[in-house]
Each structure stands twice: as structure tokens, then as C-alpha cells.
XYZ file of C-alpha atoms in Angstrom:
745
model
C 43.330 88.556 94.663
C 42.005 88.096 91.140
C 42.624 90.882 88.647
C 39.907 93.501 88.489
C 37.733 92.802 85.471
C 36.292 95.691 83.517
C 32.834 95.223 81.992
C 34.596 95.947 78.703
C 36.470 92.647 79.093
C 33.370 90.654 78.170
C 33.821 89.599 74.545
C 30.063 89.153 74.302
C 29.640 92.956 74.342
C 29.601 95.000 71.160
C 32.983 96.476 72.047
C 34.519 93.103 72.770
C 33.313 91.595 69.523
C 34.461 94.515 67.404
C 37.827 94.869 69.119
C 38.435 91.149 68.745
C 37.633 91.493 65.058
C 39.702 94.597 64.425
C 42.720 93.472 66.461
C 45.738 95.518 67.352
C 46.505 96.599 63.825
C 43.141 98.247 63.424
C 43.471 99.973 66.774
C 46.905 101.322 65.962
C 45.745 102.369 62.538
C 42.854 104.320 63.949
C 45.091 106.006 66.458
C 47.829 106.768 63.979
C 45.199 108.308 61.694
C 44.792 111.073 64.212
C 42.615 109.807 67.014
C 39.645 111.717 65.622
C 36.676 110.641 67.693
C 34.345 108.984 66.917
C 36.718 107.497 64.343
C 34.481 108.546 61.481
C 37.469 108.907 59.185
C 37.798 105.145 58.872
C 34.387 104.900 57.231
C 31.983 101.991 56.918
C 31.809 99.315 59.608
C 34.725 100.773 61.488
C 32.962 104.108 61.844
C 29.864 102.384 63.146
C 31.991 100.349 65.513
C 33.716 103.489 66.723
C 30.365 104.968 67.680
C 29.474 101.866 69.663
C 32.861 101.875 71.348
C 32.641 105.480 72.452
C 29.144 104.889 73.726
C 30.466 102.239 76.117
C 33.687 103.996 77.177
C 33.267 105.798 80.556
C 32.761 109.533 80.154
C 34.405 110.568 83.419
C 37.519 109.596 85.333
C 36.575 107.961 88.633
C 38.797 109.493 91.287
C 39.172 108.576 94.948
C 41.414 110.057 97.650
C 44.972 108.795 97.529
C 45.990 106.340 100.191
C 48.211 108.122 102.689
C 49.746 107.021 106.010
C 48.047 107.578 109.343
C 50.049 108.870 112.289
C 49.465 108.285 115.995
C 50.568 110.921 118.508
C 50.808 111.264 122.270
C 48.479 113.649 124.094
C 50.692 116.656 123.330
C 49.846 116.244 119.641
C 53.536 116.446 118.732
C 55.249 113.300 120.012
C 54.751 110.703 117.294
C 54.116 107.183 118.531
C 53.707 105.215 115.300
C 52.801 105.342 111.615
C 50.435 103.021 109.746
C 50.083 102.522 106.012
C 49.310 100.136 103.223
C 51.017 102.552 100.833
C 53.846 104.740 102.044
C 53.029 108.075 100.439
C 53.748 111.704 101.316
C 52.005 113.976 98.773
C 54.008 117.060 97.790
C 53.592 119.992 95.426
C 55.489 119.888 92.143
C 57.640 122.780 93.302
C 58.884 120.493 96.104
C 60.193 117.924 93.611
C 63.660 118.504 92.192
C 63.952 119.445 88.525
C 66.223 116.413 88.109
C 63.355 114.132 89.130
C 60.906 115.782 86.755
C 63.389 115.530 83.905
C 64.178 111.881 84.612
C 60.574 110.696 84.549
C 59.813 112.605 81.362
C 62.991 111.372 79.660
C 62.243 107.687 80.222
C 58.453 107.586 80.204
C 57.230 110.338 77.879
C 59.736 112.659 76.215
C 56.918 114.394 74.256
C 54.862 114.999 77.397
C 54.646 118.762 76.908
C 53.768 118.406 73.216
C 50.901 115.908 72.941
C 47.310 116.179 74.089
C 47.186 113.119 76.278
C 47.723 110.448 73.618
C 50.865 110.526 71.496
C 49.960 109.351 67.970
C 53.633 109.196 67.031
C 54.334 106.994 70.004
C 51.444 104.694 69.154
C 52.602 104.354 65.569
C 56.167 103.685 66.661
C 54.988 101.030 69.111
C 52.815 99.434 66.439
C 55.706 99.151 64.007
C 57.944 97.727 66.714
C 55.364 95.198 67.851
C 54.778 94.001 64.284
C 58.464 93.657 63.469
C 60.029 92.512 66.734
C 59.581 89.633 69.141
C 59.240 91.999 72.102
C 56.322 94.270 72.889
C 56.581 98.030 73.306
C 53.982 100.203 74.969
C 52.783 103.639 73.977
C 51.356 104.959 77.208
C 51.975 108.615 77.870
C 52.486 109.987 81.360
C 48.900 111.203 81.205
C 47.652 107.733 80.322
C 49.747 106.238 83.103
C 48.315 108.806 85.498
C 44.805 107.820 84.418
C 45.648 104.131 84.902
C 46.965 104.788 88.416
C 43.897 106.837 89.304
C 41.627 104.021 88.087
C 43.604 101.466 90.079
C 43.457 103.631 93.184
C 39.695 103.977 92.793
C 39.396 100.205 92.440
C 41.316 99.687 95.676
C 39.341 102.284 97.630
C 36.060 100.791 96.403
C 37.266 97.297 97.290
C 37.425 96.049 93.706
C 41.174 95.650 93.338
C 44.601 95.398 94.909
C 46.915 98.360 94.423
C 49.979 96.243 95.132
C 49.235 94.466 91.878
C 48.463 97.671 90.005
C 49.640 97.728 86.445
C 50.389 94.027 86.072
C 46.934 92.785 85.096
C 46.406 92.076 81.427
C 44.487 94.807 79.593
C 42.177 94.508 76.632
C 42.149 96.927 73.711
C 38.962 98.386 75.166
C 40.775 99.171 78.413
C 43.530 100.921 76.487
C 40.972 102.873 74.506
C 39.275 103.925 77.718
C 42.610 105.173 79.096
C 43.228 107.110 75.896
C 39.864 108.831 75.936
C 40.199 109.696 79.604
C 43.749 110.958 79.043
C 42.471 113.369 76.390
C 39.769 114.496 78.808
C 42.290 114.963 81.641
C 44.503 117.102 79.400
C 41.523 119.386 78.776
C 40.833 119.818 82.488
C 44.329 119.872 84.046
C 47.546 121.682 83.216
C 50.635 119.678 82.318
C 52.262 120.548 85.629
C 49.163 119.404 87.524
C 49.238 116.082 85.695
C 52.956 115.645 86.358
C 52.460 116.491 90.028
C 49.629 113.983 90.296
C 51.686 111.301 88.591
C 54.746 111.826 90.795
C 52.564 111.464 93.894
C 50.655 108.352 92.857
C 53.213 106.166 91.039
C 54.449 102.969 92.693
C 58.189 102.974 93.394
C 58.964 99.594 94.925
C 57.683 97.743 97.952
C 55.022 99.835 99.651
C 56.531 103.149 98.553
C 54.286 105.369 96.442
C 55.194 108.783 95.170
C 58.624 110.350 94.910
C 58.678 111.988 98.354
C 58.153 108.744 100.284
C 60.550 106.903 97.975
C 63.276 109.519 98.362
C 62.931 109.349 102.134
C 63.017 105.550 102.126
C 65.949 104.939 99.747
C 68.190 107.854 100.763
C 66.649 109.584 103.784
C 66.148 112.841 101.860
C 63.204 114.786 100.498
C 62.163 114.756 96.846
C 63.423 118.311 96.501
C 66.981 117.064 97.151
C 67.097 114.264 94.562
C 70.107 114.518 92.222
C 70.464 113.103 88.701
C 71.562 109.647 89.800
C 68.880 109.274 92.452
C 66.161 110.667 90.211
C 67.148 108.276 87.417
C 67.022 105.370 89.858
C 63.462 106.225 90.885
C 62.352 106.851 87.310
C 63.775 103.480 86.339
C 61.761 101.674 88.989
C 58.472 102.647 87.317
C 58.745 100.056 84.526
C 58.804 97.084 86.940
C 58.517 98.356 90.547
C 59.475 95.177 92.358
C 62.066 93.969 89.837
C 63.977 97.245 89.831
C 63.539 98.180 93.517
C 67.097 98.772 94.761
C 66.562 97.909 98.421
C 66.890 94.221 97.527
C 70.543 93.372 96.950
C 69.794 90.792 94.276
C 68.165 93.585 92.247
C 71.171 95.911 92.278
C 72.586 94.960 88.885
C 69.224 95.196 87.143
C 68.325 98.430 88.928
C 71.675 100.003 88.054
C 71.360 98.975 84.405
C 67.883 100.464 84.280
C 69.111 103.637 86.007
C 71.802 104.021 83.356
C 69.186 103.636 80.641
C 67.273 106.531 82.164
C 70.443 108.615 82.385
C 71.204 107.853 78.737
C 67.753 109.102 77.755
C 68.242 112.204 79.877
C 71.482 112.905 78.033
C 69.946 112.164 74.650
C 67.149 114.669 75.282
C 69.499 117.320 76.644
C 68.336 117.139 80.241
C 71.931 116.552 81.395
C 75.354 117.168 79.960
C 77.771 114.467 78.919
C 79.868 115.201 82.003
C 76.840 114.841 84.277
C 75.918 111.610 82.529
C 79.391 110.108 82.953
C 79.538 111.172 86.591
C 76.126 109.657 87.396
C 76.627 106.277 85.696
C 79.953 105.875 87.508
C 78.193 105.828 90.888
C 77.749 102.407 92.475
C 74.020 102.235 93.075
C 74.223 99.826 96.001
C 76.762 101.945 97.848
C 74.748 105.120 97.268
C 71.687 103.851 99.118
C 70.833 104.745 102.709
C 67.771 102.574 103.242
C 65.537 103.730 106.070
C 63.508 101.433 108.286
C 60.422 100.094 106.532
C 58.715 98.743 109.642
C 55.370 100.338 110.327
C 52.762 100.020 113.012
C 53.247 99.490 116.714
C 56.367 97.345 116.277
C 58.122 100.463 114.968
C 56.675 102.777 117.628
C 59.056 105.349 119.061
C 57.587 104.738 122.513
C 54.638 102.967 124.087
C 54.463 99.922 121.808
C 52.015 98.113 124.088
C 49.883 101.227 124.544
C 49.934 101.651 120.771
C 48.628 98.111 120.381
C 45.885 98.823 122.928
C 44.848 102.019 121.144
C 44.652 100.224 117.792
C 42.280 97.686 119.340
C 40.174 100.600 120.593
C 40.216 102.097 117.092
C 39.196 98.957 115.229
C 36.440 98.240 117.767
C 34.883 101.704 117.476
C 31.842 102.179 115.236
C 32.955 105.771 114.663
C 35.493 104.566 112.093
C 33.455 102.174 109.972
C 30.861 99.434 109.891
C 33.219 96.585 110.738
C 36.803 95.918 111.818
C 37.997 95.345 108.254
C 36.679 98.719 107.127
C 38.226 100.430 110.151
C 41.582 98.764 109.555
C 41.454 99.908 105.922
C 40.766 103.462 107.055
C 43.730 103.333 109.412
C 46.046 102.034 106.682
C 44.891 104.379 103.910
C 43.007 107.305 105.413
C 45.838 109.688 106.281
C 44.503 110.040 109.809
C 45.960 112.102 112.614
C 45.251 110.185 115.823
C 45.915 111.989 119.097
C 45.927 109.628 122.059
C 45.785 110.029 125.824
C 49.389 108.885 126.339
C 51.528 111.247 128.402
C 54.954 110.982 126.733
C 56.949 111.931 129.842
C 55.070 109.456 132.019
C 55.452 106.752 129.386
C 59.207 107.228 129.154
C 59.473 107.076 132.937
C 57.342 103.923 133.057
C 59.489 102.217 130.428
C 62.650 103.098 132.296
C 61.373 101.964 135.699
C 60.033 98.573 134.567
C 63.399 97.802 132.995
C 65.280 98.965 136.090
C 63.232 96.733 138.375
C 62.836 93.665 136.185
C 65.304 93.541 133.279
C 64.586 91.238 130.379
C 65.782 87.685 130.775
C 64.940 87.341 134.467
C 61.978 85.013 133.849
C 59.544 87.654 135.087
C 58.119 90.920 133.856
C 57.409 94.274 135.459
C 54.197 96.033 134.415
C 52.917 99.566 134.874
C 49.762 101.274 133.697
C 48.509 104.697 134.766
C 45.237 106.521 134.225
C 43.647 109.834 135.083
C 41.006 109.102 137.754
C 38.808 112.000 136.615
C 38.636 111.039 132.935
C 39.739 107.433 132.523
C 42.475 108.579 130.136
C 45.294 106.043 129.971
C 48.476 107.995 130.643
C 51.126 105.251 130.471
C 51.365 101.535 129.755
C 54.646 99.625 129.896
C 56.075 96.168 130.469
C 59.645 94.894 130.538
C 59.382 92.703 127.436
C 60.172 93.385 123.787
C 57.076 94.019 121.688
C 57.077 91.903 118.549
C 53.857 90.550 116.992
C 55.907 88.573 114.471
C 57.991 86.617 116.967
C 57.346 82.865 116.918
C 59.971 81.772 119.411
C 59.262 80.292 122.816
C 60.963 83.209 124.543
C 58.132 85.133 126.170
C 60.476 88.051 126.825
C 59.720 88.923 123.199
C 55.959 89.049 122.760
C 53.033 91.127 121.582
C 50.955 89.913 124.535
C 49.976 92.995 126.519
C 49.923 91.739 130.115
C 48.289 94.918 131.409
C 45.028 94.272 129.564
C 42.504 91.610 128.675
C 42.134 89.351 125.659
C 39.809 91.825 123.904
C 42.813 94.144 123.546
C 45.614 91.705 122.808
C 46.203 90.617 126.395
C 45.474 87.714 128.693
C 43.091 86.859 131.529
C 45.279 88.667 134.025
C 46.710 87.485 137.320
C 45.431 86.425 140.714
C 44.879 89.629 142.628
C 45.624 88.356 146.101
C 45.174 90.991 148.800
C 44.317 93.823 146.398
C 40.716 92.525 146.602
C 40.545 93.217 150.336
C 39.714 96.968 150.164
C 36.504 96.123 148.309
C 35.444 93.833 151.141
C 36.079 96.702 153.554
C 34.179 99.166 151.353
C 31.179 96.818 151.140
C 31.325 96.469 154.947
C 31.072 100.247 155.314
C 28.316 100.452 152.695
C 26.307 98.013 154.794
C 26.275 100.575 157.597
C 29.353 99.421 159.516
C 32.586 101.251 160.393
C 36.250 100.587 159.763
C 36.905 100.465 163.527
C 34.357 97.662 164.036
C 35.961 94.546 165.463
C 35.733 91.096 163.858
C 36.712 87.687 165.208
C 39.723 86.926 163.065
C 40.716 83.847 165.010
C 39.014 81.363 162.695
C 41.487 79.673 160.341
C 39.219 76.880 159.121
C 35.782 76.891 157.521
C 33.940 73.618 157.036
C 32.967 72.620 153.547
C 29.209 72.584 153.255
C 28.883 75.624 155.513
C 26.324 78.125 154.247
C 27.215 81.793 153.744
C 24.686 84.590 153.340
C 24.256 85.644 149.697
C 20.931 87.383 149.095
C 21.326 87.482 145.316
C 21.637 83.706 145.044
C 18.813 81.141 145.003
C 17.726 80.505 148.592
C 19.608 83.562 149.795
C 22.855 81.715 150.524
C 25.771 79.762 149.031
C 27.564 76.654 150.195
C 31.309 76.561 150.646
C 32.256 73.826 148.200
C 35.228 71.545 148.581
C 38.007 72.012 146.073
C 40.715 69.581 145.117
C 42.235 67.472 147.896
C 40.971 65.420 150.778
C 40.737 68.169 153.382
C 37.471 68.474 155.261
C 37.912 72.170 155.816
C 38.956 75.281 153.931
C 42.094 76.567 155.674
C 43.632 80.020 155.628
C 46.666 81.478 157.373
C 48.387 84.793 158.014
C 51.921 86.001 157.480
C 52.131 87.931 160.750
C 52.610 85.720 163.773
C 49.918 85.468 166.411
C 47.305 87.483 164.518
C 44.495 84.958 164.647
C 42.476 87.018 167.124
C 39.906 89.793 167.353
C 40.869 93.033 165.566
C 39.354 96.038 163.812
C 38.581 95.863 160.108
C 40.992 98.791 159.710
C 43.866 96.964 161.467
C 43.209 93.788 159.484
C 43.239 95.642 156.156
C 46.399 97.587 156.976
C 48.322 94.435 157.914
C 46.588 92.371 155.196
C 45.274 89.742 157.620
C 43.575 86.958 155.697
C 41.544 85.709 158.661
C 40.204 89.235 159.234
C 39.051 89.602 155.619
C 37.396 86.195 155.652
C 35.721 86.931 158.978
C 34.428 90.250 157.624
C 32.972 88.515 154.575
C 31.471 85.781 156.752
C 29.745 88.388 158.917
C 27.989 90.038 155.977
C 26.108 89.387 152.740
C 28.549 88.142 150.058
C 26.328 89.722 147.420
C 27.010 93.130 148.950
C 30.658 92.593 148.034
C 29.997 91.380 144.480
C 27.478 94.173 143.968
C 30.260 96.645 144.748
C 32.814 94.892 142.521
C 30.227 94.813 139.722
C 29.724 98.566 139.988
C 33.494 99.000 139.836
C 33.675 96.917 136.673
C 35.783 94.149 138.177
C 35.691 90.961 136.158
C 37.883 87.921 136.488
C 38.273 84.268 135.707
C 39.524 81.172 137.463
C 39.861 77.494 136.710
C 36.585 76.219 135.328
C 34.975 79.666 135.454
C 34.749 81.886 132.366
C 35.630 85.563 132.411
C 32.898 87.566 134.052
C 31.776 89.332 137.222
C 33.091 87.956 140.507
C 30.817 85.236 141.851
C 29.516 85.067 145.430
C 29.225 81.266 145.240
C 32.994 81.034 145.778
C 33.752 82.888 149.042
C 37.500 82.563 148.507
C 37.210 85.321 145.887
C 37.566 87.844 148.738
C 41.215 86.726 149.101
C 41.921 87.295 145.416
C 41.522 83.829 143.908
C 40.233 85.182 140.575
C 42.596 86.272 137.798
C 42.018 89.942 136.959
C 43.894 92.184 134.552
C 45.971 95.080 135.938
C 44.040 97.683 133.922
C 40.706 96.465 135.303
C 42.087 96.670 138.843
C 43.564 100.094 138.196
C 40.243 101.406 136.956
C 38.516 100.166 140.108
C 41.148 101.702 142.387
C 40.949 104.967 140.440
C 37.430 105.317 141.822
C 38.965 105.567 145.315
C 41.011 108.509 144.046
C 37.923 110.093 142.491
C 35.437 110.048 145.391
C 33.691 106.921 144.155
C 33.319 107.973 140.521
C 34.560 105.422 137.988
C 35.509 106.186 134.383
C 35.772 103.988 131.326
C 39.410 103.644 130.177
C 40.064 105.822 127.141
C 43.053 105.810 124.794
C 42.034 108.094 121.898
C 41.308 111.804 122.256
C 40.744 112.922 118.677
C 40.999 111.669 115.101
C 41.226 113.937 112.071
C 41.306 112.826 108.445
C 43.604 114.072 105.690
C 41.192 116.917 104.872
C 40.974 118.192 108.431
C 37.580 116.664 109.183
C 37.324 115.496 112.788
C 35.588 112.258 113.724
C 32.990 112.428 116.459
C 34.248 110.449 119.450
C 32.606 109.734 122.806
C 33.420 112.087 125.630
C 34.885 110.790 128.877
C 32.403 108.328 130.362
C 32.247 108.509 134.171
C 29.668 107.444 136.757
C 29.330 107.815 140.519
C 29.117 104.245 141.857
C 30.293 104.485 145.482
C 29.309 107.017 148.121
C 32.197 109.487 148.689
C 31.974 108.986 152.459
C 32.453 105.227 152.044
C 35.490 105.880 149.858
C 36.902 108.334 152.398
C 36.655 105.799 155.233
C 38.503 103.112 153.254
C 41.050 105.697 152.134
C 41.804 106.345 155.816
C 43.402 102.899 155.859
C 44.916 102.812 152.374
C 46.655 106.153 152.873
C 48.567 104.627 155.763
C 49.367 101.445 153.802
C 51.123 103.502 151.128
C 52.665 106.306 153.139
C 53.925 104.083 155.968
C 55.712 101.617 153.688
C 59.336 101.381 154.828
C 60.610 102.006 151.277
C 59.179 105.535 151.434
C 61.207 106.191 154.565
C 64.355 104.761 153.007
C 64.092 106.972 149.944
C 62.527 110.187 151.194
C 62.056 110.049 154.944
C 58.338 110.653 154.552
C 55.789 110.612 151.774
C 56.362 113.603 149.439
C 52.648 113.835 148.632
C 49.364 112.204 149.751
C 49.031 108.695 148.331
C 47.114 105.514 148.995
C 46.892 101.911 147.839
C 47.146 98.230 148.624
C 49.604 95.392 148.045
C 48.772 91.944 146.750
C 50.639 88.650 146.368
C 49.162 85.537 144.803
C 49.254 82.159 146.509
C 52.272 80.814 144.605
C 54.310 84.028 144.887
C 54.457 84.117 141.076
C 52.930 87.565 141.028
C 53.049 90.638 143.267
C 51.298 93.940 142.806
C 50.672 97.345 144.256
C 47.536 99.238 143.264
C 47.948 102.837 144.296
C 46.897 106.362 143.522
C 47.280 110.036 144.183
C 44.620 112.649 143.524
C 45.687 112.940 139.878
C 47.117 109.522 138.933
C 46.060 105.924 139.542
C 48.811 103.412 138.830
C 48.984 99.639 138.760
C 52.418 98.050 139.299
C 52.996 94.306 138.897
C 55.991 91.994 138.967
C 54.877 88.643 137.654
C 55.536 85.528 135.688
C 53.328 84.795 132.726
C 53.974 81.309 131.390
C 53.270 79.459 134.627
C 52.415 79.859 138.292
C 55.785 78.872 139.658
C 57.349 81.186 142.183
C 59.409 84.193 141.188
C 62.145 82.496 143.187
C 63.667 79.082 142.605
C 61.980 76.194 144.390
C 59.363 78.615 145.672
C 61.645 79.730 148.500
C 60.559 83.317 148.998
C 63.305 85.271 150.769
C 62.473 86.492 154.243
C 60.534 89.755 154.333
C 59.961 89.543 150.585
C 56.381 90.229 149.592
C 54.568 92.761 147.441
C 55.500 95.498 149.893
C 59.178 95.006 149.103
C 58.870 93.985 145.430
C 55.884 95.678 143.776
C 55.636 98.765 145.968
C 59.183 100.003 145.165
C 58.370 99.607 141.452
C 55.244 101.721 141.942
C 56.908 104.302 144.158
C 60.033 104.834 142.037
C 57.716 105.649 139.150
C 55.129 107.713 141.025
C 57.620 109.885 142.923
C 58.771 111.171 139.501
C 55.459 111.550 137.654
C 52.812 112.265 140.307
C 54.059 115.802 141.156
C 53.267 116.861 137.579
C 49.571 116.273 138.236
C 47.213 117.002 141.139
C 48.567 115.822 144.502
C 46.057 117.244 146.951
C 44.910 115.293 149.993
C 41.941 112.984 149.753
C 38.603 114.147 151.226
C 37.994 113.042 154.810
C 34.929 111.096 155.887
C 32.137 113.080 157.531
C 31.920 110.564 160.355
C 35.342 108.997 160.478
C 35.768 106.756 163.538
C 39.407 107.858 163.832
C 40.578 111.001 165.553
C 43.891 110.890 163.696
C 43.785 110.060 160.013
C 47.456 109.296 159.495
C 48.883 106.805 161.920
C 51.573 104.164 161.678
C 53.317 101.281 163.365
C 53.588 103.401 166.488
C 49.948 104.455 166.375
C 46.755 102.544 165.799
C 48.572 99.924 163.686
C 51.010 98.956 166.414
C 51.038 95.315 167.467
C 49.997 96.491 170.927
C 46.719 97.652 169.461
C 46.000 94.008 168.683
C 46.561 93.139 172.307
C 49.765 91.097 172.044
C 52.002 89.286 169.587
C 55.067 89.976 167.524
C 55.814 90.420 163.845
C 57.976 88.258 161.646
C 58.073 91.031 159.074
C 58.540 94.765 159.307
C 56.829 95.573 156.033
C 53.096 95.998 155.507
C 52.489 92.323 156.167
C 51.097 91.425 152.771
C 50.314 87.724 152.572
C 51.623 85.236 150.055
C 49.168 82.542 151.111
C 46.113 84.132 149.485
C 44.088 81.682 147.404
């Protein structure tokens, strides 16, 4: 960024012309004469010039709030997730800065600080003589003048006119120096010396992105500014002259930084701030060995937990109009505004999620385990984890290290999601019930082929129907199959959903209006994409969508399923609860946004089936004998077996659990050979259950409301009840799990 240019830089102005004429000697002469404004003592043209100069010099010091880090917390308001800053600064009172630090900065930068009135005429004269007689240049800025300069630079950054990282290195004109001098005199009249020193010690740059002595002390030695000793204080004071040249955290700088530190110590000794013994002891310390550099990583990559949730919440922040007019302004506020951001993340649930995904799918296994949880009544995201290493800076081909958040969509740093497979089937059943049917209605599930060109009812489409279009290949028909043997026969919608029978779902859809299904999925906010089709609402012109052909993100699916836990009320996902600025002012944020979109009785009827799917899973029996609390959900496996999921919920928590590949659609197993009895019920459900059995009891676990007119006398059944093979009439099973299908398209 170009250096900030003061209007006083223009040599066409009166000031510019006069200062160019007078030169440095005249300036120093005026100052050495006593700095009597408006320089009338010089007489003649100089006096007239002085009047013009003072007329153009700003009368007030422009101050803006100091840039301070923002901190993100979990929902308890105490567990810190991450810190964000452009300038690492922790403002402290002067009493919280060691006397050694105060002495060091005065000794090297302004030994007459407590004697002058803002501008040190003796210092100016000394600098003038040096600059006239030596090849090097010497400055005469007092601590007050330096404070003024830092305040002006900070104001320039906040107003968007400058770059604080380059503060102090731009070339200054004599007019700029004169402005600093006048403002320094003004500051001395309005602030005490200790107030000026405190302000200076909090604003000064001390290497890298460290500003102020507290942040610097924490970074270089892991201590507070109140604990700084002579050697450490001298090191920090030495950095001021050239912050990036003397920063000691770079090994190549050690010699220069140590030499500069010793210069500061020598000045401290010369001005009686330390004894000779203290001086000798301090200079004998090896600077490099004395350092205990703390981590400098900031943002979500340095998060203590929930890196992917952190990334999601930051996207929510920068997309919210509550924090600025555009994303750049919001990002600037996050980096400089000293915000306290309290999120919806439940720290205990997040830790459990991170542990479980790693237990079930360790890194390096060419697949990832994903979990996200939300509160069905509010939409608050409670946990978000995946078994990869979060790193937005990684450029390798190893997707096990990635910033891609597979739980969410591209708007929040994610992808287009994964084929849902059978997790779409409950919505077909719900639409069936909405149309006035019952879950115990029977459908002809014996049809395994549908001819291309066949018309399906779709009232929302032109002509009131859609045509089943041929995809790739030479087949004349669209074929589907089931995992369970001998299930191509008449069955109830309930039995077909429980056993995840593809032919039953397709028959149900064929017997009704496809637009009734997409109307329901639209109300539940389900959007997806597939080859040749952009992200958007599910389309009735492709009937295969009822078997999960569209790619949908886990969070979108979890939100939709959460409505089944909340009597048909759906809530917008929320990640941020409250934001407070450095002065305690709270930003106005939207409340939880929820809407009733499905009749509670419809939800209750579908829940009658999904309760049994979850509670009757054999893994529950293996671990606990029986379900420890009411729960419901549905499995799903995509057509290549590259992804398996379980979408489930209790009264108080809705959770999405996925085990999936991301780079391609090849099977989770070599050569696509899925082991016998290995489907989502034995892969994704255990991931979900191992997590939920630990976290669900900490929230509401009451039973789900029953339907007013349920067609079933007994709500909870099982393989020995209404879901027995005998209820189908005949046949046998090739799998003892819930029968989820891996042939969904």
C-alpha cells in the first residue's frame, strides 16, 4: 500500500513552499530558539511564514480506538475457541507494567521525558548539530511525539487511509514533524506524563503483529508485562527503533537484537536506572536462549477446539449485515474490533464429536467421518467435527489436511455435499401422509423397471406431468433393485421405509404427485445438485431424486430431520449467540428463526417408523441391550458405497453422521467389494450412536408425540413384530441389519 500522504506534503501549499525554502536548518533554529508559537521571535518573513504554518497545522489530535484482538467463545461464554487480530494487543494500565519496562523505554527513547513539555528543544538542537556534522541522521522525537505519531497512524488505519504494519517507515516532511510537535505540546497540556507513557506502551509496535508491551511480553516469554525484568524490558525497548529488524523471534536477528538490547541497558545504567552489577548481569544473558516464543498462529487454524465450526461461524459473521456494509468491513471489525463473540457451540458435545469421528475413521484411511448436531427448537449448531486436519494454508494433495468443511455448503467453505441415498425416503413417506394417506397403506413394490418416456404426475410442471428421461447407457428402462431378497412384492409404506426398500419408495412416488414431495422438501429447505444440474431445490422432473440421487450437504439434511424432532417446525441454523465490542456495546442479532412447515400429526406418523429404525438397530442391542432413550432416524448409502450416513434425532438433539470419501466416488472398500452385511446401518449408525449415547442425555430425551390417528396399535415394534419378514408374506433376508440399500441412484 502506498504511504499515506498528508495534505501538508504538497509543495504547492504555502507551508510546503516555505518549508522547502527554510530547510532543516531553519526548522531546527526555530525550535532551538524556544519553540515560541507562532515563531514571532524570528521576525520578518519567518514570522509571517510561522503564522501561515500554524494556520494549516491541525488543531486537534485525531484519535480512533486501538486495534485489539477479537475472541470467539463456546456457548458457556468461558471456553475460548479462537482469537483473531491484525494487531496482537492487550491494553493494560501503567501500574500493570513493570518499573523495569518503564525505565527501559525512557532510557533509550526519551531520557528527559519527565522534564520537557512535549518537545525537547535540547534534543532538537543536539540532533541538528549531529545531522550537520555527521553522515548519519539522528532524530529528536520525544515519547510524546512518538505517541502522537502512533495515534495518527492508528487513525489512518481505522479510517482506511493507511497500513499500520508500515507505520513509522514512511518519509515525513518538515510540516509533518511540525504537526507532531504542536500536537505533542497540546497532548502534554491535556494528559499527565503517566497517561502518555501508558498510552505509548500500549500502542507501540514491537515486532511482527505484536503491539504494546503486554502482548509482546506474552509472545516472547509467555509472561505478563508486570513480570518483565531488566533484560527483557531492554529487549522490548530496543525493538522500537526498527521493529522488524530487531524482533528477536527470528534467529537471524539475534545478534542485532542483542546488540541493541545492550545499548538500551547501557543507557539504563548511564541514567541510573540500574546498577553496574545489574547491567553486567543482564548483558551476559544470551538473548536467543532466554526466549520462550509462544504460538503466533491466530484464527480458526489455532482454535482450541471446533476448527471447522469456527470456520463456519466466521462465514456467518462476515455475511451478516449487523457487522458492516460489506465483507471487507466486517473482516476488519473482526480483526481490529476487540469483539467478544459467544457462539452456539456446546464444548462438551464438540469434544465428544471430535473424539468419536477419530475413533471411527482415523486420518489416513482414505475416508472421513463427519458429525454435526443442532438444537431442533432453536437451530443452534451444537457441534461440528470431521476426522481431517484443518489447515487453510495447506497446498498438498493430501485431503486429510484441508480447510474444506464437508458438513456444509460452498457458501460456508464447504462443498456440494454427498448423495443422500435412502435418507430421502422419509420425505416421500411424509408427503404420502400429507396427501391424505396412511403409513399402513399398501403399495405394489414389485415393479423393478420403469420405461423411459413414461409420464409421472407432477402438477407443478407444465402439462401437469414429467417424463422419465433416459440417462447414460443403452438401457430401455430405468431399473432399481433391493438389498433384501424376495422383497419385490406388495407391502405397507411403513414396512418399506423401515427396511429401506427401493421398489416401495419408487412405487409410492409413482402413485402420487411428485410435486407433493418436492413441495415438502422445499418447505424443509432441502437443496441439492447433481451432474448437469446446479444447486437448488429438488426437481420433480427427475423421479430418481426420491432414492437420493442429488448431492446434499449433511447440515442441510440435519436441519430437515430436526423438524421431525420438533413437531414439524424447522429452524434456520445459527452459530452466533451474541457479539459485544471492546466497550461492552452489544450488537443486535436476529433471534432464532423457526417456522411450522409440516403438520405435527404427519410428523408423528412418520416418526412411528423412524423410531423403530433407530431403536431396533442391532448395534443398540450389542451395546446397551435396548435403547437408553427415545430416538429416531434413517440410514442412507449412496450408489457407489462411497458414502454412508445416519440422520437421527432425540427430542433435544438432531445429529448427522457420515462416513464418506470426498475426492471421488469410488467405494470405501477396495474394488468396490462391500463386505457382507456392511451398509450404513453397520457403518454410519454406530458412529452416530456412540456419540449420541454420551451427549443426548444432557439434553431433553422425552418421547416423541404420538399421532392422533395412528394406524398402528403398537408404536414400537421390531423384527418380531410388524417388521417381521412374515408380515411381508414370505421371503428371507440376506442381512440382519436395517436393510439399507447400497444400490440407490
